[in-house]
mmCIF file of C-alpha atoms in Angstrom:
data_model
loop_
_atom_site.group_PDB
_atom_site.id
_atom_site.type_symbol
_atom_site.label_atom_id
_atom_site.label_comp_id
_atom_site.label_asym_id
_atom_site.label_seq_id
_atom_site.Cartn_x
_atom_site.Cartn_y
_atom_site.Cartn_z
ATOM 1 C CA PRO Z 40 25.306 134.963 -118.002
ATOM 2 C CA LYS Z 41 28.899 134.040 -116.713
ATOM 3 C CA VAL Z 42 28.171 136.596 -113.805
ATOM 4 C CA CYS Z 43 24.862 137.509 -112.547
ATOM 5 C CA ASP Z 44 23.247 139.292 -109.693
ATOM 6 C CA MET Z 45 20.414 136.778 -109.103
ATOM 7 C CA ILE Z 46 20.526 132.828 -109.404
ATOM 8 C CA ILE Z 47 17.017 130.681 -109.371
ATOM 9 C CA VAL Z 48 17.021 127.593 -107.736
ATOM 10 C CA GLY Z 49 14.394 124.992 -108.531
ATOM 11 C CA GLU Z 50 13.878 121.502 -107.323
ATOM 12 C CA GLY Z 51 14.812 119.084 -110.392
ATOM 13 C CA PRO Z 52 14.055 118.777 -114.037
ATOM 14 C CA GLY Z 53 10.656 117.684 -115.280
ATOM 15 C CA LEU Z 54 9.897 115.961 -118.304
ATOM 16 C CA THR Z 55 9.859 119.056 -120.691
ATOM 17 C CA GLU Z 56 12.882 120.222 -119.106
ATOM 18 C CA VAL Z 57 14.786 116.953 -119.927
ATOM 19 C CA LYS Z 58 13.478 117.028 -123.334
ATOM 20 C CA THR Z 59 15.042 120.744 -124.051
ATOM 21 C CA GLY Z 60 17.848 120.457 -121.856
ATOM 22 C CA GLN Z 61 16.761 123.616 -120.253
ATOM 23 C CA PRO Z 62 15.349 124.367 -116.726
ATOM 24 C CA PHE Z 63 12.106 125.552 -116.602
ATOM 25 C CA THR Z 64 10.400 125.589 -119.609
ATOM 26 C CA GLY Z 65 6.819 124.528 -120.140
ATOM 27 C CA ARG Z 66 3.935 125.568 -118.055
ATOM 28 C CA LEU Z 67 6.303 126.424 -115.024
ATOM 29 C CA GLY Z 68 8.767 128.273 -117.398
ATOM 30 C CA GLU Z 69 5.981 130.302 -118.886
ATOM 31 C CA LEU Z 70 4.767 131.298 -115.302
ATOM 32 C CA LEU Z 71 8.336 132.313 -114.241
ATOM 33 C CA ASN Z 72 8.985 134.181 -117.447
ATOM 34 C CA ARG Z 73 5.772 135.970 -116.967
ATOM 35 C CA VAL Z 74 6.707 136.780 -113.217
ATOM 36 C CA LEU Z 75 10.503 137.802 -114.080
ATOM 37 C CA LYS Z 76 9.004 140.357 -116.882
ATOM 38 C CA ARG Z 77 6.528 141.653 -114.632
ATOM 39 C CA VAL Z 78 9.368 142.645 -111.827
ATOM 40 C CA GLY Z 79 11.368 144.142 -114.579
ATOM 41 C CA LEU Z 80 13.960 141.462 -115.014
ATOM 42 C CA LYS Z 81 15.100 139.642 -118.289
ATOM 43 C CA ARG Z 82 15.737 135.807 -118.220
ATOM 44 C CA GLU Z 83 18.662 135.875 -119.807
ATOM 45 C CA ASP Z 84 20.361 138.021 -117.039
ATOM 46 C CA VAL Z 85 19.476 135.574 -114.354
ATOM 47 C CA TYR Z 86 21.502 132.170 -114.173
ATOM 48 C CA ILE Z 87 18.402 129.597 -113.468
ATOM 49 C CA THR Z 88 19.357 126.071 -112.322
ATOM 50 C CA ASN Z 89 17.693 123.304 -110.407
ATOM 51 C CA ALA Z 90 19.131 121.616 -107.181
ATOM 52 C CA VAL Z 91 19.376 118.301 -108.812
ATOM 53 C CA LEU Z 92 19.776 117.351 -112.303
ATOM 54 C CA CYS Z 93 18.423 113.924 -112.537
ATOM 55 C CA TYR Z 94 14.638 113.246 -113.526
ATOM 56 C CA SER Z 95 12.704 110.586 -111.621
ATOM 57 C CA GLU Z 96 10.154 109.158 -114.028
ATOM 58 C CA ASN Z 97 7.879 108.056 -111.178
ATOM 59 C CA GLY Z 98 7.352 111.696 -109.623
ATOM 60 C CA ASN Z 99 8.638 111.061 -106.359
ATOM 61 C CA GLN Z 100 9.782 114.260 -104.355
ATOM 62 C CA THR Z 101 13.426 114.748 -104.608
ATOM 63 C CA THR Z 102 15.205 113.044 -101.529
ATOM 64 C CA LEU Z 103 17.869 114.077 -99.327
ATOM 65 C CA ASN Z 104 20.232 112.010 -100.514
ATOM 66 C CA GLU Z 105 19.981 113.216 -104.276
ATOM 67 C CA ILE Z 106 20.280 116.494 -102.742
ATOM 68 C CA LYS Z 107 23.495 115.859 -101.012
ATOM 69 C CA CYS Z 108 24.964 114.249 -104.443
ATOM 70 C CA CYS Z 109 24.122 117.135 -106.541
ATOM 71 C CA ARG Z 110 25.061 119.804 -103.939
ATOM 72 C CA ASP Z 111 28.892 120.052 -105.199
ATOM 73 C CA ARG Z 112 27.947 120.832 -108.489
ATOM 74 C CA LEU Z 113 25.184 123.374 -107.371
ATOM 75 C CA LYS Z 114 27.787 124.994 -105.145
ATOM 76 C CA LYS Z 115 30.346 125.404 -107.930
ATOM 77 C CA SER Z 116 27.373 127.137 -109.956
ATOM 78 C CA ILE Z 117 26.783 129.487 -107.023
ATOM 79 C CA PHE Z 118 30.102 130.457 -106.735
ATOM 80 C CA LEU Z 119 31.045 130.839 -110.400
ATOM 81 C CA HIS Z 120 27.953 133.256 -110.560
ATOM 82 C CA SER Z 121 28.712 135.548 -107.474
ATOM 83 C CA PRO Z 122 25.144 136.367 -107.185
ATOM 84 C CA LYS Z 123 23.816 139.119 -104.797
ATOM 85 C CA ILE Z 124 20.955 137.092 -103.898
ATOM 86 C CA ILE Z 125 19.642 133.343 -104.556
ATOM 87 C CA VAL Z 126 15.785 132.810 -104.857
ATOM 88 C CA ALA Z 127 15.074 129.347 -103.775
ATOM 89 C CA LEU Z 128 12.146 127.942 -105.474
ATOM 90 C CA GLY Z 129 10.279 125.498 -102.927
ATOM 91 C CA GLY Z 130 11.439 123.631 -99.756
ATOM 92 C CA THR Z 131 13.626 121.244 -101.725
ATOM 93 C CA ALA Z 132 15.580 124.128 -103.295
ATOM 94 C CA ALA Z 133 15.984 125.739 -100.155
ATOM 95 C CA CYS Z 134 17.300 122.809 -98.375
ATOM 96 C CA ALA Z 135 19.928 122.298 -101.218
ATOM 97 C CA VAL Z 136 20.815 126.046 -101.061
ATOM 98 C CA LEU Z 137 20.950 126.385 -97.250
ATOM 99 C CA ASN Z 138 22.453 123.086 -96.791
ATOM 100 C CA VAL Z 139 19.613 121.977 -94.274
ATOM 101 C CA SER Z 140 17.510 118.942 -94.001
ATOM 102 C CA ARG Z 141 14.022 120.682 -93.476
ATOM 103 C CA ILE Z 142 12.406 124.019 -93.977
ATOM 104 C CA SER Z 143 8.933 125.000 -93.748
ATOM 105 C CA VAL Z 144 8.559 127.333 -97.072
ATOM 106 C CA MET Z 145 5.289 129.142 -96.073
ATOM 107 C CA THR Z 146 6.824 130.322 -92.561
ATOM 108 C CA GLN Z 147 10.093 131.566 -94.113
ATOM 109 C CA ARG Z 148 9.019 132.686 -97.732
ATOM 110 C CA GLY Z 149 9.662 136.404 -98.481
ATOM 111 C CA TYR Z 150 12.183 136.828 -95.831
ATOM 112 C CA PHE Z 151 16.050 137.757 -96.775
ATOM 113 C CA LEU Z 152 18.124 134.884 -95.257
ATOM 114 C CA SER Z 153 22.119 135.430 -95.096
ATOM 115 C CA SER Z 154 24.114 132.910 -96.720
ATOM 116 C CA PRO Z 155 27.636 132.961 -94.993
ATOM 117 C CA GLU Z 156 28.835 130.125 -97.182
ATOM 118 C CA PHE Z 157 27.795 132.151 -100.683
ATOM 119 C CA ASN Z 158 28.335 135.433 -99.275
ATOM 120 C CA CYS Z 159 24.974 136.667 -100.364
ATOM 121 C CA LYS Z 160 21.443 136.616 -99.452
ATOM 122 C CA VAL Z 161 18.703 133.844 -99.753
ATOM 123 C CA LEU Z 162 14.942 134.543 -100.491
ATOM 124 C CA ILE Z 163 12.719 131.318 -100.497
ATOM 125 C CA THR Z 164 9.582 131.402 -102.361
ATOM 126 C CA LEU Z 165 6.907 128.938 -103.521
ATOM 127 C CA HIS Z 166 7.600 126.514 -106.439
ATOM 128 C CA PRO Z 167 5.911 127.621 -109.641
ATOM 129 C CA ALA Z 168 4.212 124.120 -109.559
ATOM 130 C CA ALA Z 169 2.613 125.046 -106.390
ATOM 131 C CA VAL Z 170 1.120 128.485 -107.740
ATOM 132 C CA LEU Z 171 -0.033 126.393 -110.663
ATOM 133 C CA ARG Z 172 -2.276 124.130 -108.401
ATOM 134 C CA ASP Z 173 -3.528 127.145 -106.475
ATOM 135 C CA LEU Z 174 -3.839 130.455 -108.095
ATOM 136 C CA SER Z 175 -4.361 132.230 -105.010
ATOM 137 C CA LEU Z 176 -0.174 131.726 -104.163
ATOM 138 C CA TYR Z 177 0.490 133.893 -107.291
ATOM 139 C CA SER Z 178 0.672 137.164 -105.476
ATOM 140 C CA LEU Z 179 2.967 135.917 -102.944
ATOM 141 C CA PHE Z 180 5.019 134.392 -105.618
ATOM 142 C CA LEU Z 181 4.838 137.911 -107.342
ATOM 143 C CA GLU Z 182 5.538 139.742 -104.039
ATOM 144 C CA ASP Z 183 8.658 137.418 -103.150
ATOM 145 C CA PHE Z 184 10.024 138.080 -106.962
ATOM 146 C CA TYR Z 185 9.485 141.885 -106.494
ATOM 147 C CA LYS Z 186 11.652 141.726 -103.219
ATOM 148 C CA ALA Z 187 14.222 139.785 -105.005
ATOM 149 C CA ALA Z 188 14.347 142.492 -108.048
ATOM 150 C CA ASN Z 189 14.482 145.299 -105.666
ATOM 151 C CA TYR Z 190 17.232 143.856 -103.722
ATOM 152 C CA VAL Z 191 19.385 143.445 -106.921
ATOM 153 C CA LYS Z 192 18.414 147.046 -108.152
ATOM 154 C CA TYR Z 193 18.721 148.919 -105.036
ATOM 155 C CA GLN Z 194 21.269 146.497 -102.884
ATOM 156 C CA PRO Z 195 21.598 148.106 -99.358
ATOM 157 C CA SER Z 196 24.755 148.683 -98.158
ATOM 158 C CA ILE Z 197 25.702 150.284 -95.050
ATOM 159 C CA SER Z 198 28.375 153.250 -95.768
ATOM 160 C CA ILE Z 199 28.578 155.942 -93.055
ATOM 161 C CA THR Z 200 29.732 159.273 -94.449
ATOM 162 C CA SER Z 201 29.757 162.688 -93.131
ATOM 163 C CA LYS Z 202 26.609 163.534 -91.274
ATOM 164 C CA LYS Z 203 24.857 166.624 -92.635
ATOM 165 C CA TYR Z 204 22.008 168.093 -90.543
ATOM 166 C CA VAL Z 205 19.512 170.414 -92.645
ATOM 167 C CA ASN Z 206 16.914 172.339 -90.948
ATOM 168 C CA LEU Z 207 14.095 172.947 -93.392
ATOM 169 C CA LYS Z 208 12.125 175.909 -92.880
ATOM 170 C CA THR Z 209 9.738 176.636 -96.129
ATOM 171 C CA LYS Z 210 7.823 174.242 -98.123
ATOM 172 C CA GLU Z 211 10.269 174.962 -101.112
ATOM 173 C CA GLU Z 212 13.095 173.967 -98.908
ATOM 174 C CA VAL Z 213 11.077 170.761 -98.150
ATOM 175 C CA LEU Z 214 10.347 169.975 -101.776
ATOM 176 C CA LYS Z 215 13.703 170.560 -102.783
ATOM 177 C CA VAL Z 216 15.228 167.840 -100.328
ATOM 178 C CA LEU Z 217 12.410 165.389 -101.560
ATOM 179 C CA ASP Z 218 13.449 165.738 -105.199
ATOM 180 C CA MET Z 219 16.944 164.857 -104.174
ATOM 181 C CA LEU Z 220 16.060 161.974 -102.304
ATOM 182 C CA GLU Z 221 13.507 160.701 -105.050
ATOM 183 C CA LYS Z 222 16.511 160.516 -107.515
ATOM 184 C CA LYS Z 223 18.505 158.691 -104.690
ATOM 185 C CA GLY Z 224 16.328 155.805 -104.575
ATOM 186 C CA ILE Z 225 17.102 154.667 -101.106
ATOM 187 C CA PHE Z 226 17.445 156.745 -98.050
ATOM 188 C CA ALA Z 227 16.510 156.975 -94.587
ATOM 189 C CA PHE Z 228 15.792 160.163 -92.498
ATOM 190 C CA ASP Z 229 14.668 161.355 -89.162
ATOM 191 C CA ILE Z 230 12.434 164.099 -88.430
ATOM 192 C CA GLU Z 231 12.445 166.235 -85.575
ATOM 193 C CA THR Z 232 9.587 168.453 -84.418
ATOM 194 C CA THR Z 233 8.348 170.509 -81.609
ATOM 195 C CA GLY Z 234 4.921 169.288 -81.294
#
């Protein structure tokens, strides 16, 4: 899509991706598609790219030099799509997006980081290849995508409107307010009691 709320950034293309010309095909793509569907997103509504576009036949991990060489292209892609959130799949993608030389995926995954450069949030998660190597990581991967999908659907924004205090005295009044809040999706409230 030309404009999308979410961009997913992987590391670099695998052999299957080189053959098809599409990012995240094969087993990795199947896993990513299954997770996107499970969290209520369509692949065609998400822009998916890699930190680098070159394929290494010897299977070595992407180098910092390769990330630097491809970063301008990645930046242009991100600016072109104006996302609300970027999901970085693994450490290499996170380093490319955040323009850092090193990051610990397991300590940073699942948190919303601010990107002043791209004016959006960045959520780091595991790379699908890591999940396929260790299926016990699937629940973390899925949890992170639920967070990202909910951020897109219910992007928090701070807007102060006039305050309205309501003193609820009956069960019916409480149920009426709960119905109204359920329709809002996201809300905050404070309860004051006498004991």
